[in-house]
Coordinates of N, CA and C and ligand atoms in Angstrom, one line a residue:
M1 N 87.0 95.8 121.4 CA 87.4 94.7 120.6 C 88.8 94.3 121.0
K2 N 89.1 93.0 120.7 CA 90.4 92.5 121.1 C 91.4 92.8 120.1
M3 N 92.7 92.9 120.5 CA 93.8 93.2 119.6 C 93.9 92.2 118.5
N4 N 93.8 90.9 118.9 CA 94.1 89.9 117.9 C 92.9 89.7 116.9
E5 N 91.9 90.6 116.9 CA 90.9 90.5 115.8 C 91.4 91.2 114.6
Y6 N 92.5 91.9 114.7 CA 93.0 92.7 113.6 C 94.3 92.1 113.0
P7 N 94.5 92.3 111.7 CA 95.7 91.7 111.1 C 97.0 92.3 111.8
T8 N 98.0 91.4 111.9 CA 99.3 91.8 112.4 C 100.3 91.4 111.4
I9 N 101.5 92.0 111.5 CA 102.6 91.6 110.6 C 102.9 90.1 110.8
E10 N 102.9 89.6 112.0 CA 103.3 88.2 112.2 C 102.3 87.3 111.6
N11 N 101.0 87.6 111.8 CA 100.0 86.6 111.3 C 99.5 86.9 109.9
S12 N 99.9 87.9 109.3 CA 99.3 88.2 108.0 C 100.2 88.6 106.9
C13 N 101.3 89.4 107.2 CA 102.2 89.8 106.1 C 103.2 88.7 105.8
R14 N 103.5 88.6 104.5 CA 104.5 87.6 104.2 C 105.0 87.8 102.8
I15 N 106.2 87.3 102.5 CA 106.8 87.3 101.2 C 106.3 86.0 100.5
I16 N 105.7 86.3 99.3 CA 105.2 85.2 98.5 C 106.2 85.0 97.3
H17 N 106.6 83.7 97.2 CA 107.6 83.3 96.2 C 106.8 83.0 94.9
L18 N 106.9 83.8 93.9 CA 106.2 83.6 92.7 C 107.0 82.6 91.8
P19 N 106.2 82.0 90.8 CA 106.9 81.1 89.9 C 108.0 81.8 89.1
K20 N 109.1 81.1 88.9 CA 110.2 81.7 88.1 C 110.6 80.6 87.1
I21 N 110.3 81.0 85.8 CA 110.7 80.1 84.7 C 112.0 80.4 84.2
H22 N 113.0 79.6 84.6 CA 114.4 79.8 84.2 C 114.5 79.6 82.7
D23 N 115.2 80.5 82.0 CA 115.4 80.3 80.6 C 116.6 81.1 80.1
P24 N 117.5 80.4 79.3 CA 118.7 81.1 78.9 C 118.4 82.4 78.1
R25 N 117.2 82.5 77.6 CA 116.8 83.7 76.9 C 116.3 84.8 77.8
G26 N 116.3 84.5 79.1 CA 115.8 85.5 80.1 C 114.7 84.8 80.9
N27 N 114.6 85.1 82.2 CA 113.6 84.5 83.1 C 112.2 85.1 83.0
L28 N 111.3 84.4 83.4 CA 109.9 84.8 83.3 C 109.1 84.5 84.6
T29 N 108.4 85.4 85.1 CA 107.6 85.2 86.3 C 106.1 85.6 86.0
F30 N 105.2 84.9 86.7 CA 103.8 85.2 86.4 C 102.9 85.1 87.6
I31 N 101.7 85.7 87.5 CA 100.7 85.5 88.5 C 99.4 85.2 87.8
Q32 N 98.7 84.2 88.2 CA 97.4 84.0 87.5 C 96.3 83.6 88.4
G33 N 95.1 84.0 88.1 CA 93.9 83.6 88.9 C 94.1 83.7 90.4
Q34 N 93.7 82.7 91.1 CA 93.7 82.7 92.5 C 94.9 81.8 93.0
E35 N 95.8 81.5 92.1 CA 96.8 80.5 92.5 C 97.9 81.0 93.4
H36 N 98.2 82.3 93.3 CA 99.4 82.8 94.0 C 99.2 83.8 95.1
I37 N 98.1 84.5 95.0 CA 97.8 85.5 96.0 C 96.4 85.4 96.6
P38 N 96.3 85.8 97.9 CA 95.0 85.5 98.6 C 93.9 86.6 98.3
F39 N 93.8 87.1 97.2 CA 92.7 88.0 96.8 C 92.6 88.1 95.3
T40 N 91.4 88.6 94.9 CA 91.2 88.8 93.4 C 91.7 90.1 93.0
I41 N 92.5 90.2 92.0 CA 93.1 91.4 91.5 C 92.1 92.3 90.8
Q42 N 91.9 93.5 91.4 CA 90.9 94.4 90.8 C 91.6 95.6 90.2
R43 N 92.9 95.8 90.5 CA 93.6 97.0 90.1 C 95.1 96.7 90.1
A44 N 95.8 97.3 89.1 CA 97.3 97.3 89.2 C 97.8 98.7 88.9
Y45 N 98.8 99.1 89.7 CA 99.5 100.3 89.4 C 101.0 100.2 89.7
W46 N 101.8 101.1 89.3 CA 103.2 101.0 89.5 C 103.8 102.3 89.8
I47 N 104.9 102.3 90.6 CA 105.6 103.5 91.1 C 107.0 103.4 90.5
Y48 N 107.4 104.5 89.9 CA 108.7 104.6 89.2 C 109.1 106.0 89.1
D49 N 110.4 106.2 88.6 CA 111.0 107.6 88.6 C 111.0 108.3 89.9
V50 N 111.2 107.5 91.0 CA 111.2 108.1 92.3 C 112.6 108.8 92.6
P51 N 112.6 110.1 92.8 CA 113.9 110.8 93.1 C 114.6 110.2 94.3
G52 N 115.9 110.2 94.3 CA 116.6 109.7 95.5 C 116.2 110.3 96.8
G53 N 116.0 109.5 97.8 CA 115.7 110.0 99.1 C 114.2 110.2 99.4
E54 N 113.4 110.1 98.4 CA 111.9 110.2 98.6 C 111.3 109.0 99.3
I55 N 110.3 109.3 100.1 CA 109.5 108.3 100.8 C 108.1 108.3 100.3
R56 N 107.5 107.2 100.0 CA 106.1 107.1 99.6 C 105.3 106.4 100.6
G57 N 104.0 106.5 100.5 CA 103.1 105.8 101.4 C 102.9 106.7 102.7
G58 N 102.9 106.0 103.8 CA 102.6 106.7 105.1 C 101.1 106.7 105.3
H59 N 100.6 105.5 105.2 CA 99.1 105.3 105.5 C 98.8 103.8 105.6
A60 N 97.6 103.5 106.0 CA 97.1 102.2 106.0 C 95.8 102.2 105.2
Y61 N 95.2 101.0 104.9 CA 93.9 100.9 104.3 C 92.9 100.2 105.2
K62 N 91.7 100.7 105.2 CA 90.7 100.1 106.0 C 90.4 98.6 105.5
S63 N 90.3 98.5 104.2 CA 89.9 97.2 103.7 C 90.8 96.6 102.5
L64 N 91.6 97.4 102.0 CA 92.4 97.0 100.8 C 93.5 96.0 101.1
H65 N 93.7 95.0 100.3 CA 94.8 94.1 100.4 C 95.7 94.4 99.1
E66 N 97.0 94.2 99.3 CA 97.9 94.5 98.2 C 99.1 93.5 98.1
L67 N 99.6 93.3 96.9 CA 100.9 92.6 96.8 C 101.8 93.5 96.1
L68 N 103.0 93.8 96.7 CA 104.0 94.7 96.1 C 105.1 93.8 95.5
I69 N 105.4 94.1 94.3 CA 106.5 93.4 93.6 C 107.5 94.4 93.1
V70 N 108.8 94.3 93.5 CA 109.8 95.2 93.0 C 110.3 94.5 91.7
V71 N 109.8 95.0 90.6 CA 110.1 94.3 89.3 C 111.5 94.7 88.9
S72 N 112.0 95.8 89.3 CA 113.3 96.3 88.9 C 113.9 97.1 90.0
G73 N 115.2 97.0 90.2 CA 115.9 97.8 91.3 C 115.6 97.3 92.7
S74 N 115.6 98.1 93.6 CA 115.4 97.7 95.0 C 114.8 98.9 95.8
L75 N 114.1 98.5 96.9 CA 113.6 99.5 97.8 C 113.3 98.8 99.1
D76 N 113.0 99.6 100.2 CA 112.6 99.0 101.5 C 111.1 99.3 101.7
V77 N 110.4 98.4 102.2 CA 109.0 98.6 102.7 C 109.0 98.4 104.2
V78 N 108.6 99.5 104.9 CA 108.5 99.5 106.3 C 107.0 99.3 106.7
L79 N 106.8 98.2 107.4 CA 105.4 97.9 107.8 C 105.3 98.1 109.3
D80 N 104.1 98.5 109.8 CA 103.8 98.8 111.2 C 102.4 98.4 111.4
D81 N 102.2 97.5 112.4 CA 100.8 97.0 112.7 C 100.3 97.7 114.0
G82 N 101.1 98.7 114.5 CA 100.7 99.3 115.7 C 101.4 98.7 117.0
I83 N 101.9 97.6 116.8 CA 102.7 96.9 117.8 C 104.1 96.7 117.4
Q84 N 104.3 96.2 116.2 CA 105.6 95.9 115.7 C 105.9 96.7 114.4
V85 N 107.2 97.0 114.2 CA 107.6 97.6 113.0 C 108.6 96.7 112.3
K86 N 108.4 96.4 111.0 CA 109.3 95.5 110.4 C 109.7 96.0 109.0
N87 N 111.0 95.8 108.7 CA 111.5 96.3 107.4 C 111.7 95.1 106.4
Y88 N 111.2 95.3 105.2 CA 111.4 94.3 104.2 C 112.2 95.0 103.0
S89 N 113.4 94.4 102.8 CA 114.2 94.9 101.6 C 113.9 94.0 100.4
L90 N 113.4 94.7 99.4 CA 112.9 93.9 98.3 C 113.8 94.2 97.1
N91 N 114.3 93.2 96.4 CA 115.2 93.4 95.3 C 115.1 92.2 94.3
R92 N 114.0 91.4 94.4 CA 113.9 90.3 93.5 C 112.5 90.4 92.8
S93 N 112.5 90.2 91.5 CA 111.2 90.4 90.7 C 110.3 89.2 90.9
Y94 N 110.7 88.1 91.5 CA 109.9 87.0 91.8 C 109.4 86.8 93.2
F95 N 109.7 87.9 94.0 CA 109.1 87.9 95.4 C 108.0 89.0 95.4
G96 N 106.9 88.7 96.0 CA 105.8 89.7 96.3 C 105.6 89.8 97.8
L97 N 105.5 91.0 98.2 CA 105.2 91.2 99.6 C 103.7 91.4 99.8
Y98 N 103.0 90.5 100.5 CA 101.6 90.6 100.7 C 101.3 91.4 101.9
I99 N 100.5 92.5 101.8 CA 100.1 93.4 102.9 C 98.6 93.4 102.9
P100 N 98.0 92.9 104.0 CA 96.5 93.0 104.1 C 96.1 94.4 104.6
N101 N 94.8 94.6 104.8 CA 94.3 95.9 105.3 C 94.8 96.1 106.7
L102 N 94.7 97.4 107.2 CA 95.0 97.8 108.5 C 96.5 97.5 108.9
I103 N 97.4 97.6 107.9 CA 98.8 97.6 108.2 C 99.4 99.0 107.6
W104 N 100.0 99.7 108.5 CA 100.6 101.0 108.1 C 101.9 100.7 107.3
R105 N 102.1 101.4 106.1 CA 103.3 101.1 105.3 C 103.9 102.3 104.7
S106 N 105.2 102.2 104.5 CA 105.9 103.3 103.7 C 107.0 102.6 102.9
M107 N 107.3 103.3 101.8 CA 108.4 102.8 100.9 C 109.5 103.8 100.9
E108 N 110.7 103.3 101.0 CA 111.9 104.2 101.1 C 113.1 103.5 100.5
N109 N 114.2 104.3 100.4 CA 115.5 103.8 99.9 C 115.3 103.2 98.5
F110 N 114.6 103.9 97.7 CA 114.4 103.5 96.3 C 115.8 103.6 95.6
S111 N 116.2 102.5 94.8 CA 117.4 102.6 94.0 C 117.0 103.4 92.7
T112 N 118.1 103.8 92.0 CA 117.9 104.4 90.7 C 117.1 103.4 89.8
N113 N 116.1 103.9 89.1 CA 115.3 103.1 88.2 C 114.5 102.0 88.9
A114 N 114.3 102.1 90.2 CA 113.4 101.1 90.9 C 112.0 101.2 90.3
L115 N 111.4 100.0 90.1 CA 110.0 100.0 89.5 C 109.3 99.0 90.4
C116 N 108.2 99.5 91.1 CA 107.4 98.7 92.0 C 106.0 98.5 91.4
L117 N 105.6 97.3 91.2 CA 104.3 97.0 90.7 C 103.4 96.6 91.9
I118 N 102.2 97.2 92.0 CA 101.3 96.8 93.1 C 100.0 96.3 92.5
L119 N 99.6 95.1 93.0 CA 98.4 94.5 92.7 C 97.4 94.7 93.9
A120 N 96.2 95.2 93.6 CA 95.3 95.5 94.7 C 94.0 94.8 94.6
S121 N 93.4 94.6 95.7 CA 92.1 93.8 95.8 C 90.9 94.6 95.4
D122 N 91.1 96.0 95.2 CA 89.9 96.8 94.9 C 90.3 98.0 94.0
I123 N 89.3 98.6 93.5 CA 89.6 99.8 92.7 C 89.9 101.0 93.7
Y124 N 90.5 102.1 93.2 CA 90.9 103.2 94.0 C 89.7 103.8 94.7
D125 N 89.9 104.0 96.0 CA 88.9 104.7 96.8 C 89.6 105.5 97.9
A126 N 89.6 106.8 97.8 CA 90.3 107.7 98.7 C 89.7 107.5 100.1
R127 N 88.4 107.1 100.3 CA 87.8 106.9 101.6 C 88.3 105.7 102.3
D128 N 89.1 104.9 101.6 CA 89.6 103.7 102.3 C 90.9 103.9 103.0
Y129 N 91.5 105.1 102.8 CA 92.8 105.4 103.4 C 92.7 105.8 104.9
L130 N 93.6 105.4 105.7 CA 93.9 105.9 107.0 C 95.2 106.7 106.9
R131 N 95.2 108.0 106.9 CA 96.4 108.8 106.6 C 96.9 109.4 107.9
D132 N 96.2 109.3 109.0 CA 96.6 109.8 110.3 C 97.0 108.7 111.2
Y133 N 98.2 108.7 111.7 CA 98.7 107.5 112.4 C 97.9 107.3 113.7
T134 N 97.6 108.4 114.4 CA 96.8 108.2 115.6 C 95.4 107.6 115.3
E135 N 94.8 108.0 114.2 CA 93.5 107.5 113.8 C 93.7 106.0 113.4
F136 N 94.8 105.6 112.8 CA 95.1 104.2 112.5 C 95.2 103.4 113.8
L137 N 95.9 103.9 114.8 CA 96.1 103.2 116.1 C 94.7 103.0 116.7
N138 N 93.9 104.1 116.7 CA 92.6 103.9 117.3 C 91.7 102.9 116.5
H139 N 91.9 102.9 115.2 CA 91.1 102.0 114.4 C 91.4 100.5 114.7
V140 N 92.7 100.2 115.0 CA 93.1 98.9 115.3 C 93.1 98.6 116.8
D141 N 92.6 99.6 117.6 CA 92.5 99.5 119.0 C 93.8 99.2 119.7
R142 N 94.9 100.0 119.2 CA 96.2 99.7 119.8 C 96.7 101.0 120.3
S143 N 95.8 102.0 120.6 CA 96.3 103.2 121.2 C 96.8 102.9 122.6
K144 N 98.0 103.5 122.9 CA 98.6 103.2 124.2 C 98.0 104.0 125.3
Ligands
T46_1 C1 101.4 102.0 99.1 C2 102.5 103.0 99.3 C3 103.7 102.4 99.8 C4 95.0 107.1 92.0 O1 94.3 108.0 91.4 N1 94.8 105.8 91.7 C5 95.5 104.8 92.3 O2 95.2 103.6 92.0 C6 96.5 105.2 93.3 C7 97.2 104.1 94.0 C8 96.7 106.5 93.5 N2 96.0 107.4 92.9 C9 96.2 108.9 93.2 C10 95.8 109.3 94.5 C11 96.8 110.3 95.0 O3 96.4 111.6 94.5 O4 97.6 109.1 93.1 C12 98.0 109.9 94.2 C13 99.1 109.3 95.1 O5 98.5 108.1 95.6 P1 98.9 107.6 97.1 O6 98.6 108.7 98.1 O7 98.2 106.3 97.4 O8 100.5 107.3 97.0 P2 101.5 106.9 98.1 O9 102.8 107.0 97.6 O10 101.1 107.6 99.4 O11 101.1 105.4 98.4 C14 101.6 104.3 97.5 C15 100.5 103.3 97.3 O12 99.2 103.9 97.0 C16 100.2 102.5 98.5 O13 99.3 101.4 98.3 O14 101.5 100.9 99.6 O15 102.7 103.7 98.0

């Protein structure tokens, strides 16, 4: 199979600017239907109370697509498509980082009280994980 048949950071991952309703009473951001993200939401989960210095993730998904929103605080998301590694520093609740399948990811540098909401394209399935980096590279045909 050819390399470019698989998602890459350059051709697939992106920051999505979500609507922000400015209001002197406090701002509001929303996601609805198919308007803002390129998949149907089947699951939401959130990561919080992360002790300083902890790293989460360290895997890719065979088929899952996700949108990560740092609703509060800040953290870094490190993406790796087997060719390129790119760091996204997220600290705005109206930015979502879209990550398709077959992109290796980890989350680090969590600030105190960081809260990350993740919207996912499918329900939880442990069989969809690629947790071994070499297996991931083989899967995307990028083994050196
Ligand atoms: C991501 C990185 C950066 C469930 O039971 N249901 C769920 O919906 C999820 C997401 C997890 N779990 C269970 C499965 C594991 O026993 O919770 C445990 C930890 O899950 P996971 O290994 O996926 O956690 P991380 O920190 O490795 O990965 C997370 C996200 O899952 C992942 O999508 O992008 O953070």
